[in-house]
Coordinates of N, CA and C in Angstrom, one line a residue:
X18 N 13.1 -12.2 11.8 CA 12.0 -11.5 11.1 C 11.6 -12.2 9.9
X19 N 12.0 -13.3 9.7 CA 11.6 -14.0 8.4 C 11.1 -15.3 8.7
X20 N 11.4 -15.3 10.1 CA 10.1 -17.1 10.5 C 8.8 -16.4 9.6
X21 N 8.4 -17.9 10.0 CA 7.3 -18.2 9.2 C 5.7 -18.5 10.1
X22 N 4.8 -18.5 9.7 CA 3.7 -18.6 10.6 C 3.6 -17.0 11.8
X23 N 2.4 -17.5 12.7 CA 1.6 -16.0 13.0 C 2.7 -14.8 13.5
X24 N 3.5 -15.2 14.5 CA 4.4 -14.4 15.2 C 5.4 -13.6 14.4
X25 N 5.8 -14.3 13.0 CA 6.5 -13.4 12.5 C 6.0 -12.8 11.4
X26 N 7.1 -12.2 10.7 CA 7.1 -11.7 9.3 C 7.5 -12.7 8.0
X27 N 6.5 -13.1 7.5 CA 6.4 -13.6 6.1 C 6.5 -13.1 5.0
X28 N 7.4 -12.9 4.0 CA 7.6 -12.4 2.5 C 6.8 -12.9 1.7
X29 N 5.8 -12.6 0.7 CA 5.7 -13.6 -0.3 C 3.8 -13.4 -0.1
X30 N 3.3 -13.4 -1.6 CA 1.6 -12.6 -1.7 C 0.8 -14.2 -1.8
X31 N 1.3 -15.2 -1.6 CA 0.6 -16.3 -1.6 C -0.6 -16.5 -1.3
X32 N -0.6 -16.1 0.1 CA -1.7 -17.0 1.2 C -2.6 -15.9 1.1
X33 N -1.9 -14.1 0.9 CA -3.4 -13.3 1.2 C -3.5 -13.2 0.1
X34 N -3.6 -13.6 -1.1 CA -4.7 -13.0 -2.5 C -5.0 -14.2 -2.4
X35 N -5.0 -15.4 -2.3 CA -5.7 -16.4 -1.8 C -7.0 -16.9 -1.0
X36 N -6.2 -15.4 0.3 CA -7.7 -15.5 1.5 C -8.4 -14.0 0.6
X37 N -8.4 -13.6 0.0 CA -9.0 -12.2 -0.6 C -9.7 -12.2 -1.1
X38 N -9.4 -13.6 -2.8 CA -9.5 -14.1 -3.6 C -10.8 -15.3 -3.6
X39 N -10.6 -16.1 -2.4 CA -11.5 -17.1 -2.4 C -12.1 -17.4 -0.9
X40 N -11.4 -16.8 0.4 CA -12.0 -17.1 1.7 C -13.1 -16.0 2.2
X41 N -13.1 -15.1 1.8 CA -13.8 -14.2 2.5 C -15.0 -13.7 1.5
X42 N -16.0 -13.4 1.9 CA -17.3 -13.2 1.4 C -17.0 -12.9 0.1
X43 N -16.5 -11.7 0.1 CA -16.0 -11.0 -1.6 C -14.6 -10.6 -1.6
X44 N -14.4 -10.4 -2.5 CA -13.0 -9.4 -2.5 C -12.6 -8.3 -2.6
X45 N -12.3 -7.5 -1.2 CA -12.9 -5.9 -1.2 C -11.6 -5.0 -2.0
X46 N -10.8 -5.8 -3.2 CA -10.1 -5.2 -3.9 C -10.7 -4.6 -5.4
X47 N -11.7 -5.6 -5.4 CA -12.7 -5.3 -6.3 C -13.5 -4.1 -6.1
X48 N -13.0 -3.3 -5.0 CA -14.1 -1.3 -5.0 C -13.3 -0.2 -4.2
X49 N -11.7 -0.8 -4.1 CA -10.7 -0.2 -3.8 C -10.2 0.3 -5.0
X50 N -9.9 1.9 -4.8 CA -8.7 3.0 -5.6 C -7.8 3.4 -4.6
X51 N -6.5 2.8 -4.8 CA -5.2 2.4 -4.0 C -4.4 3.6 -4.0
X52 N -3.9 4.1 -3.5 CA -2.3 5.2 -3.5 C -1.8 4.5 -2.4
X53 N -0.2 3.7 -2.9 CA 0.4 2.8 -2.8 C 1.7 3.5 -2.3
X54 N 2.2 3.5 -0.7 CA 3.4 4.5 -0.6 C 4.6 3.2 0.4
X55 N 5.9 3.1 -0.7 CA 7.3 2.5 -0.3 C 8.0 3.8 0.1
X56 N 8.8 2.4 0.5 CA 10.3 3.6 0.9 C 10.7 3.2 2.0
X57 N 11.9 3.8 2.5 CA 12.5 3.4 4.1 C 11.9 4.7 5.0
X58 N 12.0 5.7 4.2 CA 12.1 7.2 5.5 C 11.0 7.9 5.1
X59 N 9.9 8.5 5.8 CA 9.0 9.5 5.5 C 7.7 8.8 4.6
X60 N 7.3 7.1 5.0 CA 6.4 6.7 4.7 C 5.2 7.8 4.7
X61 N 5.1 7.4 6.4 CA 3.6 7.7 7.4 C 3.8 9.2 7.1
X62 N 4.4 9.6 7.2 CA 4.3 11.3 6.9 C 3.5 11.6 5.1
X63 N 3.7 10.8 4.3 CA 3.5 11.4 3.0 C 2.1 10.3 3.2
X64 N 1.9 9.4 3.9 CA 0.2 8.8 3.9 C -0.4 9.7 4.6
X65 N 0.2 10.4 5.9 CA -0.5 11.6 6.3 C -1.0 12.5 5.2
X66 N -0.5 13.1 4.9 CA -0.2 14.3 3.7 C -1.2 14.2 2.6
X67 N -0.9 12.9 1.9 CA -1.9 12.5 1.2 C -3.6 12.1 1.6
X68 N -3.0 11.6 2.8 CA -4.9 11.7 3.1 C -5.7 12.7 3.8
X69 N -4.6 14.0 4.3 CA -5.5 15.1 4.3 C -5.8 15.6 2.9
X70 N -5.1 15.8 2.4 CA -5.2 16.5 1.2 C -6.8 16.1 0.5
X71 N -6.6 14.9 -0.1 CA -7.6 13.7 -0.8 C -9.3 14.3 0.2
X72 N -8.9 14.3 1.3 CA -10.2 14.4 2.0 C -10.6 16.0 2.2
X73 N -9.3 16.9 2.3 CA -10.1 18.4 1.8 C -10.7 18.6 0.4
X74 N -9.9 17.7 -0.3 CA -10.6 17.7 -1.5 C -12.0 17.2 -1.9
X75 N -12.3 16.5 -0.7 CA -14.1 16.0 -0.3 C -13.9 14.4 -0.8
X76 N -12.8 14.1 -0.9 CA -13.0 12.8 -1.0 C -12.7 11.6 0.5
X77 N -13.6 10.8 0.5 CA -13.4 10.0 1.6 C -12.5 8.8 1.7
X78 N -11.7 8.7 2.5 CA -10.5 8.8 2.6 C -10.2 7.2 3.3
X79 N -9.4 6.4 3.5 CA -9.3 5.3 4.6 C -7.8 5.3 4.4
X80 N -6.9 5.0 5.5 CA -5.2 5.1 5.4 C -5.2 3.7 6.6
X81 N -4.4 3.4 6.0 CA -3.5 1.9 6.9 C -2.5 2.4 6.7
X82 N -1.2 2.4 7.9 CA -0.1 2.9 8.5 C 0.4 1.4 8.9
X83 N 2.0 1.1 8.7 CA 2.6 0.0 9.3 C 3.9 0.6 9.1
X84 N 4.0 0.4 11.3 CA 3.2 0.1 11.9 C 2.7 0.7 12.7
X85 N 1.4 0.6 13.6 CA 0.6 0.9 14.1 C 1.6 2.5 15.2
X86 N 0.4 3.4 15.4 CA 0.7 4.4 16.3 C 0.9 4.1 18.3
X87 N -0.5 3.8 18.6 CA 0.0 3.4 20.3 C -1.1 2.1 20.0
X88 N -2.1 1.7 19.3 CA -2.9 0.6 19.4 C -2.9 0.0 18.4
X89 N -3.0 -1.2 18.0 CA -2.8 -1.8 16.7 C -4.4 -1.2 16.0
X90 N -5.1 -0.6 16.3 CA -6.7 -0.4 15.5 C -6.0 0.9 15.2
X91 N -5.1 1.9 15.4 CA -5.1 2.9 15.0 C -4.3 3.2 14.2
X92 N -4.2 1.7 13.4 CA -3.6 1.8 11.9 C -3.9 1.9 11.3
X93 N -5.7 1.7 11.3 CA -6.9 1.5 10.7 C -8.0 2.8 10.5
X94 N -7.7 3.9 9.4 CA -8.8 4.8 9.5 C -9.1 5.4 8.8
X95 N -10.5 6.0 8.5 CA -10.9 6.7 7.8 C -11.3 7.7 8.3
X96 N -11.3 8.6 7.2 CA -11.2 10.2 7.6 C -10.2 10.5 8.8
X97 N -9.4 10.2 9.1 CA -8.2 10.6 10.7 C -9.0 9.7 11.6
X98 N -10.2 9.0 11.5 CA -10.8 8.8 12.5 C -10.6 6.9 13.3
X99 N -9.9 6.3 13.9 CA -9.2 5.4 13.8 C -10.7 4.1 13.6
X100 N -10.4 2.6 13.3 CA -11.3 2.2 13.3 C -12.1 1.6 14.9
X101 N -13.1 2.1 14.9 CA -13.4 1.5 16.7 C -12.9 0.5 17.1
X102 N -12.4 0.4 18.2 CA -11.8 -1.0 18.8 C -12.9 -1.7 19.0
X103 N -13.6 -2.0 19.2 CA -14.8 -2.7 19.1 C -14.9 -3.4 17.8
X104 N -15.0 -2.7 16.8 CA -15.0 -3.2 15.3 C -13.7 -3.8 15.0
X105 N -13.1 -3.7 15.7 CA -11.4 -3.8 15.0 C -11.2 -5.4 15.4
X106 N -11.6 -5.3 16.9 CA -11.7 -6.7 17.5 C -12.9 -8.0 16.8
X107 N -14.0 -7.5 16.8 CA -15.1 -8.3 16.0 C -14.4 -9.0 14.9
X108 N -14.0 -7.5 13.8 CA -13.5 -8.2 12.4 C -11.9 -9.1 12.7
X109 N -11.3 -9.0 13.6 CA -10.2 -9.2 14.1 C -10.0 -11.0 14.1
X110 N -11.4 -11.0 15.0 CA -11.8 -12.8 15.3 C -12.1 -13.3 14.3
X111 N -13.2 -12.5 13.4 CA -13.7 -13.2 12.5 C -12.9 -13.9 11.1
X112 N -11.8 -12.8 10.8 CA -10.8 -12.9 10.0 C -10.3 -14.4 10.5
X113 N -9.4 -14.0 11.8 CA -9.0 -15.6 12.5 C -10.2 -17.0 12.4
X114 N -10.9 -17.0 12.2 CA -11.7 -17.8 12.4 C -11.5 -18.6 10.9
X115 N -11.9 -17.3 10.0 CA -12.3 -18.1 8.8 C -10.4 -18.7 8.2
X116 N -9.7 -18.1 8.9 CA -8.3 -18.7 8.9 C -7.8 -19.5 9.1
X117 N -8.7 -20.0 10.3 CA -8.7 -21.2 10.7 C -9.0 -22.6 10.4
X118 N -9.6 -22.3 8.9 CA -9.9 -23.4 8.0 C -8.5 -23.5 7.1
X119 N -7.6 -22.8 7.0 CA -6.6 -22.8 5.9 C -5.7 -23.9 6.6
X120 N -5.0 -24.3 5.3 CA -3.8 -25.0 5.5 C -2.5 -24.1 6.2
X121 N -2.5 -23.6 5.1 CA -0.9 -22.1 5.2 C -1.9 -20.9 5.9
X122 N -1.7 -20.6 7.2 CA -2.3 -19.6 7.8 C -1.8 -18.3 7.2
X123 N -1.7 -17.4 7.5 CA -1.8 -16.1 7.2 C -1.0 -15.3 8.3
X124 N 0.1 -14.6 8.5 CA 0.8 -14.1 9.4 C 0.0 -13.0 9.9
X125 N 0.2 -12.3 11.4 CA -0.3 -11.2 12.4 C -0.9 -10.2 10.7
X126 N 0.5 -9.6 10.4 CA 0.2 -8.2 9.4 C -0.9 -9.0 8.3
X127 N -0.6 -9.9 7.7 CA -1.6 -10.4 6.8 C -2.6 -10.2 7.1
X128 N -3.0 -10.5 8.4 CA -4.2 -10.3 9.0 C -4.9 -9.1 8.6
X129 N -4.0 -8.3 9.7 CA -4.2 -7.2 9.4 C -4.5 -6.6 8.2
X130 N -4.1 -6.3 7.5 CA -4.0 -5.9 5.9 C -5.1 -6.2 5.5
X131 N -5.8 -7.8 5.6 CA -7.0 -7.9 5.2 C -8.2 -7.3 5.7
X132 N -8.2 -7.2 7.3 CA -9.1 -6.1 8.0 C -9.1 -4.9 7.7
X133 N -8.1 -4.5 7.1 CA -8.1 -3.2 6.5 C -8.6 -2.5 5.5
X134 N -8.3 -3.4 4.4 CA -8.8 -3.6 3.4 C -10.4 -3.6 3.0
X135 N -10.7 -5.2 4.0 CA -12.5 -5.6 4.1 C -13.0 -3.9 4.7
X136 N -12.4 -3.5 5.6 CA -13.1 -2.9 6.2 C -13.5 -1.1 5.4
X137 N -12.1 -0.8 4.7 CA -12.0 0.2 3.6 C -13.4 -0.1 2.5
X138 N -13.2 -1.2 2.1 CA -14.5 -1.5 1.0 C -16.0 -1.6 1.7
X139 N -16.1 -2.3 2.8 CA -17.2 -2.2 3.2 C -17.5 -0.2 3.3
X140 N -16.8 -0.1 4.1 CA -17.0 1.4 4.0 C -17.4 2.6 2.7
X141 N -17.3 1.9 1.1 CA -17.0 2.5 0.5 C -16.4 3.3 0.7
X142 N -14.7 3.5 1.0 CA -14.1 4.5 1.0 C -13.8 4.9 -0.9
X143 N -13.4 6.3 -0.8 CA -13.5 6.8 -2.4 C -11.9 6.2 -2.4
X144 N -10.8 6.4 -1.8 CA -9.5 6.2 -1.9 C -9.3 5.4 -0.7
X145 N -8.0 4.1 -1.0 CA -7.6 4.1 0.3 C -6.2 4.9 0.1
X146 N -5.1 5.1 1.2 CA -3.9 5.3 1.2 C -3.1 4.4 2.1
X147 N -2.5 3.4 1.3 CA -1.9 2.4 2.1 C -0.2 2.2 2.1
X148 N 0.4 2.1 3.2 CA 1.6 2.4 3.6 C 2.4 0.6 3.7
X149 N 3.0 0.6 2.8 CA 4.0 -0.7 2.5 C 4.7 -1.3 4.2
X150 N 4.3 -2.3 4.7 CA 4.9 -2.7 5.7 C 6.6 -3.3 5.5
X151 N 6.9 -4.1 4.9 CA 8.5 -4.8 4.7 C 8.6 -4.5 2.9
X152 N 9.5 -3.5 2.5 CA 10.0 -3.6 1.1 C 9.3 -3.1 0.3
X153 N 7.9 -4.2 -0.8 CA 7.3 -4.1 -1.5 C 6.8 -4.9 -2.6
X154 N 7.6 -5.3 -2.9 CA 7.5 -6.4 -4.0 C 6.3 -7.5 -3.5
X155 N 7.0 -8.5 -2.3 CA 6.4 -9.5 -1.5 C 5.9 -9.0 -0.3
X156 N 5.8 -7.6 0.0 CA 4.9 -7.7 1.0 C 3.4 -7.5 0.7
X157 N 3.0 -7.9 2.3 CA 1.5 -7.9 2.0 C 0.5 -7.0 1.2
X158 N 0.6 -5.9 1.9 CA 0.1 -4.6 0.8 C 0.4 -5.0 -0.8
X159 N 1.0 -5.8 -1.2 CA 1.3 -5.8 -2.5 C 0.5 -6.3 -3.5
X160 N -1.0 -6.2 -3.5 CA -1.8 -7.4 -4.1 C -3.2 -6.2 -4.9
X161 N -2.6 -5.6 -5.3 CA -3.1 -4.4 -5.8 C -3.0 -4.5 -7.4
X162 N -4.0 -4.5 -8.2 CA -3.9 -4.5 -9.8 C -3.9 -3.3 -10.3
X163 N -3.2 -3.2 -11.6 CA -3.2 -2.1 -12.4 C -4.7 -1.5 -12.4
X164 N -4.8 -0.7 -13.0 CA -6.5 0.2 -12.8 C -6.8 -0.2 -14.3
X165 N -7.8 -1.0 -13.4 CA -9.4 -1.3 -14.5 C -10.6 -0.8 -14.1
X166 N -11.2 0.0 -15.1 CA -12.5 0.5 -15.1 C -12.4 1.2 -13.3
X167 N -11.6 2.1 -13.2 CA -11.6 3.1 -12.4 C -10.9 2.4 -10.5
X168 N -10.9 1.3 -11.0 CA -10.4 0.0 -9.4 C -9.0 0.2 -9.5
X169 N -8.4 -0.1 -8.6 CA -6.9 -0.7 -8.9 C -5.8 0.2 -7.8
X170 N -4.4 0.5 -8.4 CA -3.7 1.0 -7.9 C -3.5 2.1 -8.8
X171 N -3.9 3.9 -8.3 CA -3.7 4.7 -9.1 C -2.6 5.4 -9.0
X172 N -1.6 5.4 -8.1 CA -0.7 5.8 -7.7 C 0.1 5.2 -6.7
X173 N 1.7 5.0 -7.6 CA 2.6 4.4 -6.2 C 3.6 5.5 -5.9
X174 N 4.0 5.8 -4.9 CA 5.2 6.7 -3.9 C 6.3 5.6 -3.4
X175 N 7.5 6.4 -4.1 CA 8.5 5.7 -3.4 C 9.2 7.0 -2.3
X176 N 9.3 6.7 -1.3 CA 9.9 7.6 -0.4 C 11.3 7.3 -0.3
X177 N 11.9 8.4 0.0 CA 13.5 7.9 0.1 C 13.9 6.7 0.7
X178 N 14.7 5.8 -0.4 CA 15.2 4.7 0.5 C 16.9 4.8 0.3
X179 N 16.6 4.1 1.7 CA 18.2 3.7 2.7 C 18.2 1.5 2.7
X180 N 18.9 1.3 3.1 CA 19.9 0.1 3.7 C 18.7 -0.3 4.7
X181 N 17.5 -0.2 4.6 CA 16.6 -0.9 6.0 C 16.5 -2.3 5.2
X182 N 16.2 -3.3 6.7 CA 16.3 -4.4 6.6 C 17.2 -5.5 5.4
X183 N 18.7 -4.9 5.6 CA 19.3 -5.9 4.6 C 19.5 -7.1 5.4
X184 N 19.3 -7.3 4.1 CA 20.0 -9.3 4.0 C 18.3 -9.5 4.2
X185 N 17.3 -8.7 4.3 CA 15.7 -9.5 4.2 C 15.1 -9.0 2.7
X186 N 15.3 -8.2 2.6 CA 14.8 -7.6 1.2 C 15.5 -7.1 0.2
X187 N 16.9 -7.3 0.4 CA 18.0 -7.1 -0.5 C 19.6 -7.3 0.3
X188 N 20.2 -7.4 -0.3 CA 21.9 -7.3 -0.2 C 22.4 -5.9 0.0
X189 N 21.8 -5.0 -0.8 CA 22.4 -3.3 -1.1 C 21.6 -2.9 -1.5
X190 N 21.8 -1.4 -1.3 CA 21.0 -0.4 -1.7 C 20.4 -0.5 -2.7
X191 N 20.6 -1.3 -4.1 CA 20.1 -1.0 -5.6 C 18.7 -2.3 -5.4
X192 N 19.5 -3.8 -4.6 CA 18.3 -4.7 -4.6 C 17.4 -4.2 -3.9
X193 N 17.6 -3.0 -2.9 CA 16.2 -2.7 -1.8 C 15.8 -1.8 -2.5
X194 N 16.1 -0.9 -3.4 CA 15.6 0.0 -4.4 C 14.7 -0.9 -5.0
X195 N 15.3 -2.0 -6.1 CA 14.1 -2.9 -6.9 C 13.1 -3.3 -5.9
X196 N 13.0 -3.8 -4.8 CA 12.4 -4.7 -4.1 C 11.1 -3.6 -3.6
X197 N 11.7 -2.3 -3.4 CA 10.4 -1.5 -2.7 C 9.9 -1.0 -4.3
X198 N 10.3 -0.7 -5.8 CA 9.6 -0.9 -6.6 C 8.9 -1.6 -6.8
X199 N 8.9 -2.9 -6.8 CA 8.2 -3.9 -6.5 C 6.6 -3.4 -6.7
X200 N 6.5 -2.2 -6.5 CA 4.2 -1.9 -6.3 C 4.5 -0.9 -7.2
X201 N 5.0 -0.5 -8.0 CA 5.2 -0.2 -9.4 C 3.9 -0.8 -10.5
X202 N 2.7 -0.2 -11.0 CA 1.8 -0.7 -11.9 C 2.1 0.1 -13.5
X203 N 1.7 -0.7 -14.4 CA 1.8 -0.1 -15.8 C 0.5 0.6 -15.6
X204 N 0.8 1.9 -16.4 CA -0.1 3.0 -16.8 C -0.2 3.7 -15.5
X205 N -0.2 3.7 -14.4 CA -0.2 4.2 -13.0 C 0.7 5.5 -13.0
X206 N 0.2 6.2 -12.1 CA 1.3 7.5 -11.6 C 2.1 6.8 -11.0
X207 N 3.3 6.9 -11.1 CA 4.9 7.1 -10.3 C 5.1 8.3 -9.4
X208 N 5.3 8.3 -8.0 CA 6.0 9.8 -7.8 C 6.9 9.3 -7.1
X209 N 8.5 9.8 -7.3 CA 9.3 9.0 -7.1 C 10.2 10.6 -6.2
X210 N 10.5 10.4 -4.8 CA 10.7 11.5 -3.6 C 12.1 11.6 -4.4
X211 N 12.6 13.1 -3.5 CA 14.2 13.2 -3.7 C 15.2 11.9 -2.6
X212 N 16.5 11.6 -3.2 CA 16.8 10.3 -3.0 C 18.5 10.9 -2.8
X213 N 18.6 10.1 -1.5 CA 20.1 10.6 -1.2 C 20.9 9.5 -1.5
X214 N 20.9 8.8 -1.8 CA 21.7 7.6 -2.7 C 20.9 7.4 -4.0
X215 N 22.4 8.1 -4.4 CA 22.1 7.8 -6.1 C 21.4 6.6 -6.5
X216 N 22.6 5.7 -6.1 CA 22.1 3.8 -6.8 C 20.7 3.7 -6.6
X217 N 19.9 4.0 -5.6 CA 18.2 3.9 -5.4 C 17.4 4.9 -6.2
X218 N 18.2 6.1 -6.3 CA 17.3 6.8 -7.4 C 17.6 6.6 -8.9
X219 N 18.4 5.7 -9.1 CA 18.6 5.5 -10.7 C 18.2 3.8 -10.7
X220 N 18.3 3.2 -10.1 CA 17.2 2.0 -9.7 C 16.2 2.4 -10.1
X221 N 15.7 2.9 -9.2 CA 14.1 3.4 -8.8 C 13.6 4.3 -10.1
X222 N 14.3 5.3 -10.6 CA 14.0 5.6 -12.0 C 13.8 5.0 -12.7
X223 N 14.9 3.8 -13.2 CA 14.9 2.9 -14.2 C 13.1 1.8 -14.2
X224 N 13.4 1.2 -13.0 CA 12.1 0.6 -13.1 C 10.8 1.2 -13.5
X225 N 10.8 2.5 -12.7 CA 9.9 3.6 -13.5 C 9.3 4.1 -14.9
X226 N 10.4 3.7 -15.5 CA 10.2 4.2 -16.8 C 9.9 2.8 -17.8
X227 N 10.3 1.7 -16.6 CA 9.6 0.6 -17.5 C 8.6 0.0 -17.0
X228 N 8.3 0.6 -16.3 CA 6.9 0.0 -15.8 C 5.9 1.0 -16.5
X229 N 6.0 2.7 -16.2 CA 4.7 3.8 -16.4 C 5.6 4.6 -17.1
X230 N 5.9 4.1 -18.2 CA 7.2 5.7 -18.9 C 6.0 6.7 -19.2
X231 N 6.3 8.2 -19.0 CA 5.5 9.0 -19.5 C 4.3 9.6 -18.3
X232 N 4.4 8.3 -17.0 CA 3.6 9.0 -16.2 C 4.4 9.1 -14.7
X233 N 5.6 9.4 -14.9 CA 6.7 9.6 -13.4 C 6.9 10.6 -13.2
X234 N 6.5 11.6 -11.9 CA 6.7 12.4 -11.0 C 7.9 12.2 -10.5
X235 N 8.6 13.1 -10.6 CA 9.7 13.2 -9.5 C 9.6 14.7 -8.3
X236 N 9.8 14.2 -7.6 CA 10.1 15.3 -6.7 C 11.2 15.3 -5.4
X237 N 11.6 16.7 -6.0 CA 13.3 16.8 -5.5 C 12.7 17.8 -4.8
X238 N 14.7 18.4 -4.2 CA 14.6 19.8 -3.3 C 13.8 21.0 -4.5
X239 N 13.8 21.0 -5.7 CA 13.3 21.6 -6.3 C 12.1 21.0 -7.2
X240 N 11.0 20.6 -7.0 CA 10.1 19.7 -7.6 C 10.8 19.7 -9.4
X241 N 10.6 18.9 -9.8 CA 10.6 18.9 -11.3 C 9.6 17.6 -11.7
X242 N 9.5 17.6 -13.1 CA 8.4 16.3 -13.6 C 9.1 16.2 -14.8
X243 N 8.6 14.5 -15.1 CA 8.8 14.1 -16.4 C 7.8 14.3 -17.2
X244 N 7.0 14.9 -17.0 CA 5.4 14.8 -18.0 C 4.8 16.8 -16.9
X245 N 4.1 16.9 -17.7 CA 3.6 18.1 -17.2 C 1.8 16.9 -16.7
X246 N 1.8 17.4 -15.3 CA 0.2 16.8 -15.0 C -0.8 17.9 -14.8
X247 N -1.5 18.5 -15.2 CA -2.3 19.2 -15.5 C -3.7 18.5 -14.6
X248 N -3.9 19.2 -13.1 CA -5.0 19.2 -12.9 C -5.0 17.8 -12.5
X249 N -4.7 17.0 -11.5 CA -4.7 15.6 -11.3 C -5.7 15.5 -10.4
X250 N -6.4 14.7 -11.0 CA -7.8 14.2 -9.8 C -7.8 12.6 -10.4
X251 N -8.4 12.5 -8.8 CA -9.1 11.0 -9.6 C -10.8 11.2 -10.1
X252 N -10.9 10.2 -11.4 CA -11.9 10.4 -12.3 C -13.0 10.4 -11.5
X253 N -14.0 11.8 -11.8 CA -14.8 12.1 -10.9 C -15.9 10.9 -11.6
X254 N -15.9 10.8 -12.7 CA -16.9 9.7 -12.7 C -17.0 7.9 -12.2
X255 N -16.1 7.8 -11.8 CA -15.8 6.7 -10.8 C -15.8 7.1 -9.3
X256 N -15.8 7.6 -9.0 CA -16.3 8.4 -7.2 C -17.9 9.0 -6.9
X257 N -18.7 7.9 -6.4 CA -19.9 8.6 -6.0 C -19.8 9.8 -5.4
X258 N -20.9 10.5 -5.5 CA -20.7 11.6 -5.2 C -20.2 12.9 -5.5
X259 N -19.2 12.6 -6.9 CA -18.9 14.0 -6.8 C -18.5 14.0 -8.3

């Protein structure tokens, strides 16, 4: 799982803020507002959750899931609605194409992630909700900046983590704790799930409070908070439309 090149899984934000940055027309991180969700258990469930919610709330919505449900395009969607296979394929080639000039290619998910992404911005979606493929730190999804002038990552979720993938993303529970912190932004909401190993929740705290002190959610069997949030939306003055 840690070869290198298209067939596997590659660690490390090198090659896609690179192709994001300088290979593709623009960079569709530049009109992305991110909710950023880690963890081992109950990812795709809380990007579910989250992107109904966001979208009864009238905002338009785009979610990337890794990995994919029964087609790789139906990892790709906005409003529930997956991205056409037709379009999935087109931007699919095209991606590969312009890839095709790089030195250091770009792995399968990299790919992906970028199609996702391009395709989220072209859309003007108001939110995306995007679901951490390996860890967090170095994975792909990870290429998200603090929030400027209304862009950025406004929110990261850590979902309960366990012992997945050791010896790739950590040794033990506390390094795979830091490692899916890892998409932790300053000034950003934290909501950090109930956590059945201590060492990941006092990890995962800790980083918390040094990254966003003052803006961390926790939620347990009994919700509690570190901050009272009053009325949380995102700034209606940065969302056309509303």
């Amino acid at each position: 799982m840690t070869a290198s090149g298209q067939t596997g899984v590659t660690l490390g934000l090198e090659r896609i803020v690179w192709f994001l940055a300088h290979v593709l027309p623009s960079d569709p991180r530049d009109k992305l507002r991110v909710v950023h969700v880690a963890g081992t258990n109950g990812k795709g469930s809380v990007c579910a959750l989250v992107s109904e919610a966001l979208a009864a709330a009238g905002y338009n919505v785009g979610t990337f899931n890794s990995p994919h449900f029964l087609e790789p395009y139906d990892a790709v969607r906005i409003q529930n609605t997956a991205i056409p296979a037709t379009e999935y394929t087109r931007l699919q080639s095209w991606i590969r194409t312009l890839d095709s000039t790089q030195t250091d290619k770009l792995s399968i998910f990299e790919q992906t992630t970028v199609l996702a992404l391009w395709w989220f911005a072209q859309s003007d979606v108001d939110v995306a909700v995007v679901e951490v493929g390996m860890g967090g730190l170095r994975d792909a999804t990870n290429v998200f900046s603090s929030v400027r002038n209304g862009i950025g990552s406004l929110v990261q979720c850590i979902c309960p983590v366990d012992e997945d993938h050791l010896g790739i993303i950590g040794n033990n529970i506390e390094e795979i704790a830091l490692e899916k912190s890892g998409i932790m932004r300053p000034g950003s909401w934290i909501v950090v799930a109930n956590q059945e190993r201590s060492e990941a929740f006092h990890k995962i705290r800790q980083e918390a409070h040094r990254t966003s002190p003052g803006r961390i959610i926790n939620v347990r069997r009994q919700p509690t908070t570190d901050i009272h949030v009053p009325n949380f939306v995102i700034d209606s003055s940065d969302v056309p439309g509303h």
